[in-house]
Amino acid sequence: MVRKDNLLKSGSLGVGVTLAPPLIIEPLGSKKDYIVMGNKSVNLSTVTYALEEILKLPKDRVITVRVKAKEYLKIGYGYGLSAAITLGAAAINMVLNKDLMVSKGFKVSLNEAGKVAHISEIVNQTGYGDLMAEMHGGGLVVRVKEGGPGYGVVDKIPVSSSIKVITAHLKRPKHTKVMLNEMGRRGIELGLKYFNEFMKDPSIETFSRLAHDFSLETGLMTLEEDLKIKESLRDLLSSSGVLGYFIKKSLLVVVAEEQVVNDVTYALLKNFGHAYVFNLYFGSTYMVV
Amino acid sequence: MVRKDNLLKSGSLGVGVTLAPPLIIEPLGSKKDYIVMGNKSVNLSTVTYALEEILKLPKDRVITVRVKAKEYLKIGYGYGLSAAITLGAAAINMVLNKDLMVSKGFKVSLNEAGKVAHISEIVNQTGYGDLMAEMHGGGLVVRVKEGGPGYGVVDKIPVSSSIKVITAHLKRPKHTKVMLNEMGRRGIELGLKYFNEFMKDPSIETFSRLAHDFSLETGLMTLEEDLKIKESLRDLLSSSGVLGYFIKKSLLVVVAEEQVVNDVTYALLKNFGHAYVFNLYFGSTYMVV
């Protein structure tokens, strides 16, 4: 993670997977709330900051956005929803207030909305990379140069379409801000070490293996958790259908081949009471008006 | 168009539309040909150069690619197929020869395949921008900084999903190389003038209007052609359902709202004997193995 005076040149290197189905974010007209998700209004500091502080939209010009997502996709768990919703809210508010935006010197495009979201994420210390990965998509996404739209560089590594991701929610939310502060310089150094290791042989197998070791070495996954998960997936790990597992914030993430998805799901159901299966999303973010 | 010693920093600024459905390019195993399209083998200097000169693949390691496309999509007409096929052939050959590629110092990713295709396009003078626009996709695509993957910057302008593109094939192929040589410095200056004009108010309406004026001022569209097309679309232009028309290589391109597509198609059928209707493609290029 690098923070520079120009926030658009700030960001982090990293690797992640983009999951299907993609989030759909729609305008709802001018209402009291900024975000509605599953009929409930939601507050996100990054959206408030983006609309009020960066775009300086008068409150009566703010367009409420509706986030269409499966009900198990929760904000703050590690799915990267915060970045996606901030991008969507910025894009919709810029497009539907185009004249006002242009008069304030803003341009209206996907990258310009992305810059607003990127800056908001960095100022609010909520993320340093989800946004760029999500904007580009592509399954297994690498941020090879830090920075927001126009500065950062993202690359895509080929992945088999038979790869699935199965998640379970762990009951101990850790906010990105807390995590980043706790980890400090050591987290940054560890991150760079693992990133360089990944780049020696970029693949979904390498990612799955290193993400496990990274979450263990940083303490994002405790040794107890590792043993418990390893035990519950034992037969599947030895059959090598499971490529790996790791913890991101409150998420247990298992990367597996199609043919063992049912077995992994069953094992997670037994141990955590629930499990969610995802395909990779190979597309990118786009705007249709 | 800027050409630098580092070919990855060379390229052009520009604006274009990406059309649906996207091209699908598949491996066919090792055969005599490099490219098969509609059961016929096809020769593309950019693919030969990419595989033989840049990747230095021994002939027995070359993987033939099959291009799946509607039969009216022809190479060299202006659809940008050459860039897309070169990218696909490079990507497939890199992925399926990964060990060999890595031993030669190449990395295997979408950007790395894109770099190979970008360099091949520039060396062969076949294009300076299609590739980056196609890799990013997004409907109305702007190349805001020239260069290949990792260097160039692409942005996406919001467009209504009701916008359609209708093409007709004019019987006078002009190859990019010939065109670039003919236009020389004047073409570059005109291009930059129109690009800057577009950036003052980026939208599909601005694009459609300026692309017309650009193709007329550069001579890509003659005054006679302009009058003939204007005459055939007369009623539609005044109803403002047609946003504009222009000529790119051998293509007459009409940008229009959904509700006048049938009328435009009929007018082109009457005047050119054929017409092809496209949606915009909002996705990006991706690799699934």
Coordinates of N, CA and C in Angstrom, one line a residue, chain A residues 85-259:
Chain A
I85 N -20.4 -0.1 -4.6 CA -21.5 0.8 -4.4 C -21.1 2.3 -4.5
T86 N -19.9 2.5 -4.0 CA -19.4 3.9 -4.1 C -19.2 4.3 -5.6
L87 N -18.7 3.4 -6.3 CA -18.5 3.6 -7.8 C -19.8 3.8 -8.4
G88 N -20.8 3.0 -8.1 CA -22.1 3.1 -8.8 C -22.8 4.4 -8.4
A89 N -22.7 4.7 -7.1 CA -23.4 6.0 -6.6 C -22.7 7.2 -7.3
A90 N -21.4 7.2 -7.4 CA -20.7 8.3 -8.0 C -21.1 8.4 -9.5
A91 N -21.1 7.2 -10.2 CA -21.4 7.2 -11.6 C -22.8 7.7 -11.9
I92 N -23.8 7.2 -11.2 CA -25.2 7.6 -11.4 C -25.4 9.0 -11.1
N93 N -24.8 9.5 -10.0 CA -25.0 10.9 -9.6 C -24.3 11.8 -10.6
M94 N -23.2 11.4 -11.2 CA -22.5 12.2 -12.2 C -23.3 12.3 -13.5
V95 N -23.7 11.1 -13.9 CA -24.4 11.0 -15.2 C -25.7 11.8 -15.2
L96 N -26.5 11.6 -14.1 CA -27.8 12.3 -14.0 C -27.8 13.7 -13.6
N97 N -26.6 14.2 -13.2 CA -26.4 15.6 -12.9 C -25.3 16.2 -13.8
K98 N -25.3 15.7 -15.0 CA -24.2 16.0 -15.9 C -24.0 17.5 -16.1
D99 N -25.0 18.3 -16.3 CA -24.8 19.7 -16.5 C -24.2 20.4 -15.3
L100 N -24.7 20.0 -14.1 CA -24.1 20.6 -12.9 C -22.7 20.1 -12.7
M101 N -22.4 18.9 -13.0 CA -21.0 18.3 -12.9 C -20.1 19.1 -13.8
V102 N -20.5 19.2 -15.1 CA -19.7 19.9 -16.1 C -19.4 21.3 -15.7
S103 N -20.4 22.0 -15.1 CA -20.2 23.4 -14.7 C -19.2 23.5 -13.5
K104 N -19.1 22.4 -12.8 CA -18.1 22.3 -11.7 C -16.7 21.9 -12.1
G105 N -16.6 21.6 -13.4 CA -15.3 21.2 -14.0 C -15.1 19.7 -14.0
F106 N -16.1 18.9 -13.6 CA -15.9 17.5 -13.7 C -16.2 17.0 -15.1
K107 N -15.6 15.9 -15.5 CA -16.0 15.2 -16.7 C -16.9 14.0 -16.3
V108 N -17.7 13.5 -17.2 CA -18.6 12.4 -16.9 C -18.2 11.2 -17.7
S109 N -17.6 10.2 -17.0 CA -17.2 9.0 -17.7 C -17.0 7.9 -16.6
L110 N -16.7 6.7 -17.0 CA -16.5 5.7 -16.0 C -15.3 5.9 -15.2
N111 N -14.2 6.3 -15.8 CA -12.9 6.6 -15.1 C -13.1 7.7 -14.1
E112 N -13.8 8.8 -14.5 CA -14.0 9.9 -13.6 C -14.8 9.5 -12.4
A113 N -15.8 8.7 -12.6 CA -16.6 8.2 -11.4 C -15.6 7.3 -10.6
G114 N -14.8 6.5 -11.3 CA -13.8 5.7 -10.6 C -12.8 6.5 -9.7
K115 N -12.4 7.6 -10.3 CA -11.5 8.5 -9.5 C -12.1 9.0 -8.2
V116 N -13.4 9.4 -8.3 CA -14.1 9.9 -7.1 C -14.2 8.7 -6.1
A117 N -14.5 7.5 -6.5 CA -14.7 6.4 -5.6 C -13.3 6.0 -5.0
H118 N -12.3 6.0 -5.9 CA -10.9 5.7 -5.4 C -10.5 6.6 -4.3
I119 N -10.6 7.9 -4.6 CA -10.2 8.9 -3.6 C -11.0 8.8 -2.3
S120 N -12.3 8.5 -2.4 CA -13.2 8.4 -1.2 C -12.7 7.1 -0.4
E121 N -12.4 6.1 -1.1 CA -11.9 4.9 -0.4 C -10.6 5.1 0.4
I122 N -9.7 5.9 -0.3 CA -8.4 6.1 0.4 C -8.6 7.1 1.6
V123 N -9.3 8.2 1.4 CA -9.5 9.1 2.4 C -10.2 8.4 3.6
N124 N -11.2 7.6 3.3 CA -11.9 6.9 4.4 C -11.3 5.6 4.9
Q125 N -10.1 5.3 4.3 CA -9.3 4.1 4.7 C -10.1 2.9 4.7
T126 N -11.0 2.8 3.7 CA -11.8 1.6 3.6 C -11.3 0.6 2.5
G127 N -10.4 1.0 1.7 CA -9.8 0.0 0.7 C -8.8 0.6 -0.1
Y128 N -7.9 -0.2 -0.7 CA -6.9 0.4 -1.5 C -6.8 -0.4 -2.8
G129 N -7.7 -1.2 -3.1 CA -7.6 -2.0 -4.3 C -8.8 -2.6 -4.9
D130 N -9.8 -2.9 -4.1 CA -11.0 -3.5 -4.6 C -11.6 -2.8 -5.8
L131 N -11.6 -1.5 -5.7 CA -12.2 -0.7 -6.8 C -11.6 -1.0 -8.1
M132 N -10.3 -0.9 -8.3 CA -9.7 -1.1 -9.6 C -9.9 -2.5 -10.1
A133 N -9.8 -3.5 -9.2 CA -10.1 -4.9 -9.5 C -11.5 -5.0 -10.1
E134 N -12.4 -4.4 -9.4 CA -13.8 -4.5 -9.8 C -14.1 -3.8 -11.1
M135 N -13.5 -2.7 -11.3 CA -13.7 -1.9 -12.6 C -13.2 -2.7 -13.8
H136 N -12.1 -3.4 -13.6 CA -11.6 -4.2 -14.7 C -12.1 -5.6 -14.8
G137 N -12.4 -6.2 -13.7 CA -12.9 -7.6 -13.7 C -12.0 -8.5 -14.3
G138 N -12.5 -9.7 -14.7 CA -11.7 -10.6 -15.4 C -11.4 -11.9 -14.7
G139 N -12.0 -12.2 -13.6 CA -11.8 -13.5 -12.9 C -10.7 -13.4 -11.9
L140 N -9.4 -13.6 -12.3 CA -8.3 -13.5 -11.4 C -7.6 -12.2 -11.8
V141 N -7.7 -11.2 -10.9 CA -7.3 -9.8 -11.3 C -6.1 -9.4 -10.5
V142 N -5.0 -8.9 -11.1 CA -3.8 -8.5 -10.5 C -3.7 -7.0 -10.6
R143 N -3.4 -6.3 -9.5 CA -3.1 -4.8 -9.6 C -1.6 -4.7 -9.7
V144 N -1.1 -4.5 -10.9 CA 0.4 -4.6 -11.1 C 1.0 -3.2 -10.9
K145 N 0.2 -2.1 -10.9 CA 0.8 -0.8 -10.5 C -0.3 -0.1 -9.7
E146 N 0.1 0.4 -8.5 CA -0.9 1.0 -7.6 C -1.5 2.3 -8.2
G147 N -2.7 2.7 -7.8 CA -3.3 3.9 -8.2 C -4.7 3.7 -8.7
G148 N -5.4 4.8 -8.8 CA -6.8 4.8 -9.3 C -6.8 4.8 -10.8
P149 N -8.1 5.0 -11.4 CA -8.2 5.0 -12.8 C -7.3 6.0 -13.5
G150 N -6.6 5.6 -14.6 CA -5.7 6.5 -15.3 C -4.3 6.4 -14.8
Y151 N -4.1 5.8 -13.6 CA -2.8 5.7 -13.0 C -2.4 4.3 -12.7
G152 N -3.3 3.6 -12.0 CA -3.0 2.2 -11.7 C -3.1 1.3 -12.9
V153 N -2.5 0.1 -12.9 CA -2.6 -0.8 -14.0 C -3.0 -2.2 -13.4
V154 N -4.0 -2.7 -14.1 CA -4.6 -4.0 -13.7 C -4.4 -5.0 -14.8
D155 N -4.1 -6.2 -14.5 CA -3.9 -7.3 -15.4 C -4.8 -8.5 -15.1
K156 N -5.1 -9.4 -16.1 CA -6.0 -10.5 -15.8 C -5.2 -11.8 -16.2
I157 N -5.3 -12.7 -15.2 CA -4.6 -14.0 -15.4 C -5.6 -15.1 -15.9
P158 N -5.3 -15.9 -16.9 CA -6.3 -16.9 -17.3 C -6.7 -17.9 -16.2
V159 N -8.0 -18.2 -16.1 CA -8.5 -19.1 -15.1 C -9.5 -20.0 -15.8
S160 N -9.5 -21.3 -15.4 CA -10.5 -22.2 -15.9 C -11.9 -21.8 -15.5
S161 N -12.9 -21.9 -16.4 CA -14.3 -21.6 -16.0 C -14.8 -22.7 -15.0
S162 N -14.1 -23.7 -14.8 CA -14.6 -24.7 -13.8 C -14.2 -24.4 -12.4
I163 N -13.5 -23.3 -12.2 CA -13.1 -22.8 -10.9 C -14.3 -22.1 -10.2
K164 N -14.7 -22.5 -9.0 CA -15.7 -21.9 -8.2 C -15.2 -21.4 -6.9
V165 N -15.9 -20.4 -6.3 CA -15.5 -19.9 -5.0 C -16.7 -20.2 -4.1
I166 N -16.4 -20.7 -2.9 CA -17.4 -21.0 -1.9 C -17.1 -20.2 -0.7
T167 N -18.0 -19.4 -0.1 CA -17.7 -18.6 1.0 C -18.6 -19.0 2.2
A168 N -18.1 -18.7 3.4 CA -18.9 -18.8 4.6 C -18.6 -17.5 5.4
H169 N -19.5 -17.0 6.2 CA -19.4 -15.8 6.9 C -18.9 -16.1 8.4
L170 N -17.8 -15.6 8.8 CA -17.3 -15.8 10.1 C -17.8 -14.7 11.0
K171 N -18.2 -15.0 12.2 CA -18.8 -14.0 13.1 C -17.8 -13.2 13.8
R172 N -17.0 -12.4 13.1 CA -16.0 -11.5 13.7 C -15.6 -10.4 12.7
P173 N -16.6 -9.5 12.4 CA -16.2 -8.5 11.4 C -15.0 -7.7 11.8
K174 N -14.1 -7.6 10.9 CA -12.9 -6.7 11.0 C -13.0 -5.7 9.9
H175 N -13.1 -4.4 10.3 CA -13.2 -3.4 9.3 C -11.8 -3.2 8.7
T176 N -11.8 -2.8 7.4 CA -10.6 -2.6 6.7 C -9.7 -1.6 7.4
K177 N -10.4 -0.5 7.9 CA -9.6 0.6 8.6 C -8.9 0.0 9.8
V178 N -9.6 -0.7 10.7 CA -9.0 -1.3 11.8 C -7.8 -2.2 11.4
M179 N -8.1 -3.1 10.4 CA -7.1 -4.1 10.0 C -5.8 -3.4 9.5
L180 N -6.1 -2.3 8.6 CA -4.9 -1.6 8.1 C -4.1 -1.0 9.2
N181 N -4.8 -0.4 10.1 CA -4.0 0.2 11.2 C -3.3 -0.8 12.1
E182 N -3.9 -1.9 12.4 CA -3.3 -2.9 13.2 C -2.1 -3.5 12.5
M183 N -2.2 -3.7 11.2 CA -1.1 -4.4 10.5 C 0.1 -3.5 10.3
G184 N -0.2 -2.2 10.0 CA 0.8 -1.2 9.9 C 1.9 -1.6 8.8
R185 N 3.1 -1.2 9.1 CA 4.2 -1.5 8.2 C 4.5 -3.0 7.9
R186 N 4.3 -3.8 9.0 CA 4.5 -5.2 8.8 C 3.5 -5.8 7.8
G187 N 2.3 -5.3 7.8 CA 1.3 -5.8 6.9 C 1.7 -5.5 5.4
I188 N 2.2 -4.2 5.3 CA 2.6 -3.8 4.0 C 3.8 -4.6 3.4
E189 N 4.8 -4.9 4.3 CA 5.9 -5.7 3.9 C 5.5 -7.1 3.5
L190 N 4.7 -7.7 4.4 CA 4.2 -9.0 4.1 C 3.4 -9.1 2.8
G191 N 2.6 -8.1 2.6 CA 1.8 -8.0 1.4 C 2.7 -8.0 0.1
L192 N 3.8 -7.2 0.2 CA 4.7 -7.1 -0.9 C 5.4 -8.4 -1.1
K193 N 5.8 -9.0 0.0 CA 6.5 -10.3 -0.2 C 5.6 -11.3 -0.9
Y194 N 4.4 -11.4 -0.4 CA 3.5 -12.4 -1.1 C 3.2 -12.0 -2.5
F195 N 3.0 -10.7 -2.8 CA 2.7 -10.3 -4.1 C 3.9 -10.7 -5.1
N196 N 5.1 -10.4 -4.6 CA 6.2 -10.8 -5.5 C 6.3 -12.3 -5.7
E197 N 6.0 -13.0 -4.7 CA 6.0 -14.5 -4.8 C 4.9 -14.9 -5.8
F198 N 3.7 -14.3 -5.7 CA 2.7 -14.6 -6.7 C 3.1 -14.3 -8.1
M199 N 3.8 -13.2 -8.3 CA 4.2 -12.8 -9.7 C 5.2 -13.7 -10.3
K200 N 5.8 -14.6 -9.5 CA 6.8 -15.5 -10.1 C 6.1 -16.6 -10.9
D201 N 4.9 -16.9 -10.6 CA 4.1 -17.9 -11.3 C 2.6 -17.6 -11.1
P202 N 2.1 -16.5 -11.8 CA 0.7 -16.1 -11.6 C -0.3 -17.1 -12.1
S203 N -1.1 -17.6 -11.2 CA -2.1 -18.6 -11.5 C -3.1 -18.7 -10.4
I204 N -4.3 -19.3 -10.6 CA -5.3 -19.5 -9.6 C -4.7 -20.4 -8.5
E205 N -3.9 -21.4 -8.9 CA -3.3 -22.3 -7.9 C -2.4 -21.5 -7.0
T206 N -1.5 -20.7 -7.6 CA -0.6 -19.9 -6.8 C -1.3 -19.0 -5.8
F207 N -2.3 -18.3 -6.4 CA -3.1 -17.4 -5.6 C -3.7 -18.1 -4.4
S208 N -4.4 -19.3 -4.6 CA -5.1 -20.0 -3.5 C -4.1 -20.4 -2.4
R209 N -2.9 -20.8 -2.8 CA -1.9 -21.3 -1.9 C -1.4 -20.1 -1.1
L210 N -1.0 -19.0 -1.8 CA -0.4 -17.9 -1.1 C -1.4 -17.1 -0.2
A211 N -2.6 -17.0 -0.7 CA -3.7 -16.3 0.1 C -3.8 -17.0 1.4
H212 N -3.8 -18.3 1.5 CA -3.9 -19.0 2.7 C -2.7 -18.7 3.6
D213 N -1.5 -18.7 3.1 CA -0.3 -18.5 3.9 C -0.3 -17.0 4.4
F214 N -0.7 -16.1 3.5 CA -0.8 -14.7 3.9 C -1.8 -14.4 5.0
S215 N -3.0 -15.0 4.9 CA -3.9 -14.7 6.0 C -3.5 -15.4 7.3
L216 N -2.7 -16.5 7.2 CA -2.2 -17.1 8.4 C -1.1 -16.2 9.0
E217 N -0.2 -15.8 8.2 CA 1.0 -15.1 8.7 C 0.6 -13.7 9.2
T218 N -0.4 -13.1 8.6 CA -0.8 -11.7 9.1 C -1.7 -11.8 10.3
G219 N -2.2 -13.0 10.6 CA -3.1 -13.2 11.7 C -4.6 -12.9 11.3
L220 N -4.8 -12.7 10.0 CA -6.2 -12.6 9.6 C -7.0 -13.9 9.8
M221 N -6.2 -15.0 9.8 CA -6.7 -16.3 10.1 C -5.9 -16.8 11.2
T222 N -6.6 -17.2 12.3 CA -5.8 -17.8 13.5 C -5.4 -19.2 13.2
L223 N -4.4 -19.7 13.9 CA -4.0 -21.1 13.8 C -5.2 -22.0 14.1
E224 N -6.0 -21.7 15.1 CA -7.2 -22.5 15.4 C -8.1 -22.6 14.3
E225 N -8.4 -21.4 13.7 CA -9.3 -21.4 12.5 C -8.7 -22.3 11.4
D226 N -7.5 -22.1 11.1 CA -6.8 -22.9 10.1 C -7.0 -24.4 10.3
L227 N -6.8 -24.8 11.6 CA -6.9 -26.2 11.9 C -8.3 -26.7 11.7
K228 N -9.3 -25.9 12.2 CA -10.7 -26.2 12.1 C -11.1 -26.4 10.6
I229 N -10.7 -25.4 9.8 CA -11.1 -25.5 8.4 C -10.4 -26.7 7.7
K230 N -9.2 -26.8 8.0 CA -8.4 -27.9 7.4 C -9.1 -29.3 7.7
E231 N -9.5 -29.4 9.0 CA -10.1 -30.6 9.4 C -11.4 -30.9 8.7
S232 N -12.2 -29.8 8.5 CA -13.5 -29.9 7.9 C -13.4 -30.2 6.4
L233 N -12.3 -29.8 5.8 CA -12.1 -30.0 4.3 C -11.2 -31.2 4.0
R234 N -10.8 -31.9 5.1 CA -9.6 -32.8 5.0 C -9.7 -33.7 3.7
D235 N -10.7 -34.4 3.5 CA -10.8 -35.4 2.4 C -10.6 -34.7 1.1
L236 N -11.2 -33.5 1.0 CA -11.2 -32.7 -0.2 C -9.8 -32.1 -0.5
L237 N -9.1 -31.8 0.5 CA -7.8 -31.2 0.3 C -6.8 -32.3 -0.3
S238 N -7.0 -33.5 0.3 CA -6.1 -34.6 -0.2 C -6.4 -35.0 -1.6
S239 N -7.7 -34.8 -2.0 CA -8.1 -35.2 -3.4 C -7.7 -34.1 -4.4
S240 N -7.2 -33.0 -3.8 CA -6.7 -31.9 -4.6 C -7.8 -31.2 -5.5
G241 N -9.1 -31.4 -5.2 CA -10.1 -30.7 -5.9 C -10.2 -29.3 -5.3
V242 N -9.8 -29.1 -4.0 CA -9.8 -27.8 -3.4 C -8.4 -27.2 -3.6
L243 N -8.4 -26.0 -4.2 CA -7.1 -25.4 -4.5 C -6.6 -24.6 -3.3
G244 N -7.4 -24.2 -2.4 CA -7.0 -23.5 -1.2 C -8.1 -22.8 -0.5
Y245 N -7.8 -22.3 0.7 CA -8.8 -21.5 1.4 C -8.1 -20.4 2.1
F246 N -8.8 -19.3 2.4 CA -8.2 -18.2 3.1 C -9.3 -17.4 3.8
I247 N -8.8 -16.4 4.6 CA -9.8 -15.6 5.3 C -9.6 -14.1 4.9
K248 N -10.6 -13.5 4.4 CA -10.6 -12.0 4.1 C -11.6 -11.3 4.9
K249 N -11.2 -10.5 5.8 CA -12.1 -9.8 6.7 C -13.0 -10.9 7.4
S250 N -14.3 -10.9 7.2 CA -15.2 -11.9 7.9 C -15.5 -13.1 7.0
L251 N -14.8 -13.2 5.9 CA -15.1 -14.2 4.9 C -14.1 -15.3 5.0
L252 N -14.7 -16.6 5.0 CA -13.9 -17.7 4.7 C -14.1 -18.0 3.2
V253 N -13.0 -18.0 2.5 CA -13.1 -18.2 1.0 C -12.4 -19.5 0.6
V254 N -13.2 -20.4 0.0 CA -12.6 -21.6 -0.5 C -12.6 -21.6 -2.0
V255 N -11.4 -21.9 -2.7 CA -11.3 -21.9 -4.1 C -11.3 -23.4 -4.5
A256 N -12.2 -23.8 -5.4 CA -12.3 -25.3 -5.7 C -12.7 -25.5 -7.1
E257 N -12.4 -26.7 -7.5 CA -12.9 -27.2 -8.8 C -14.3 -27.6 -8.7
E258 N -15.0 -27.4 -9.9 CA -16.5 -27.7 -10.0 C -16.9 -29.0 -9.3
Q259 N -16.1 -30.0 -9.6 CA -16.5 -31.4 -9.2 C -16.6 -31.6 -7.7

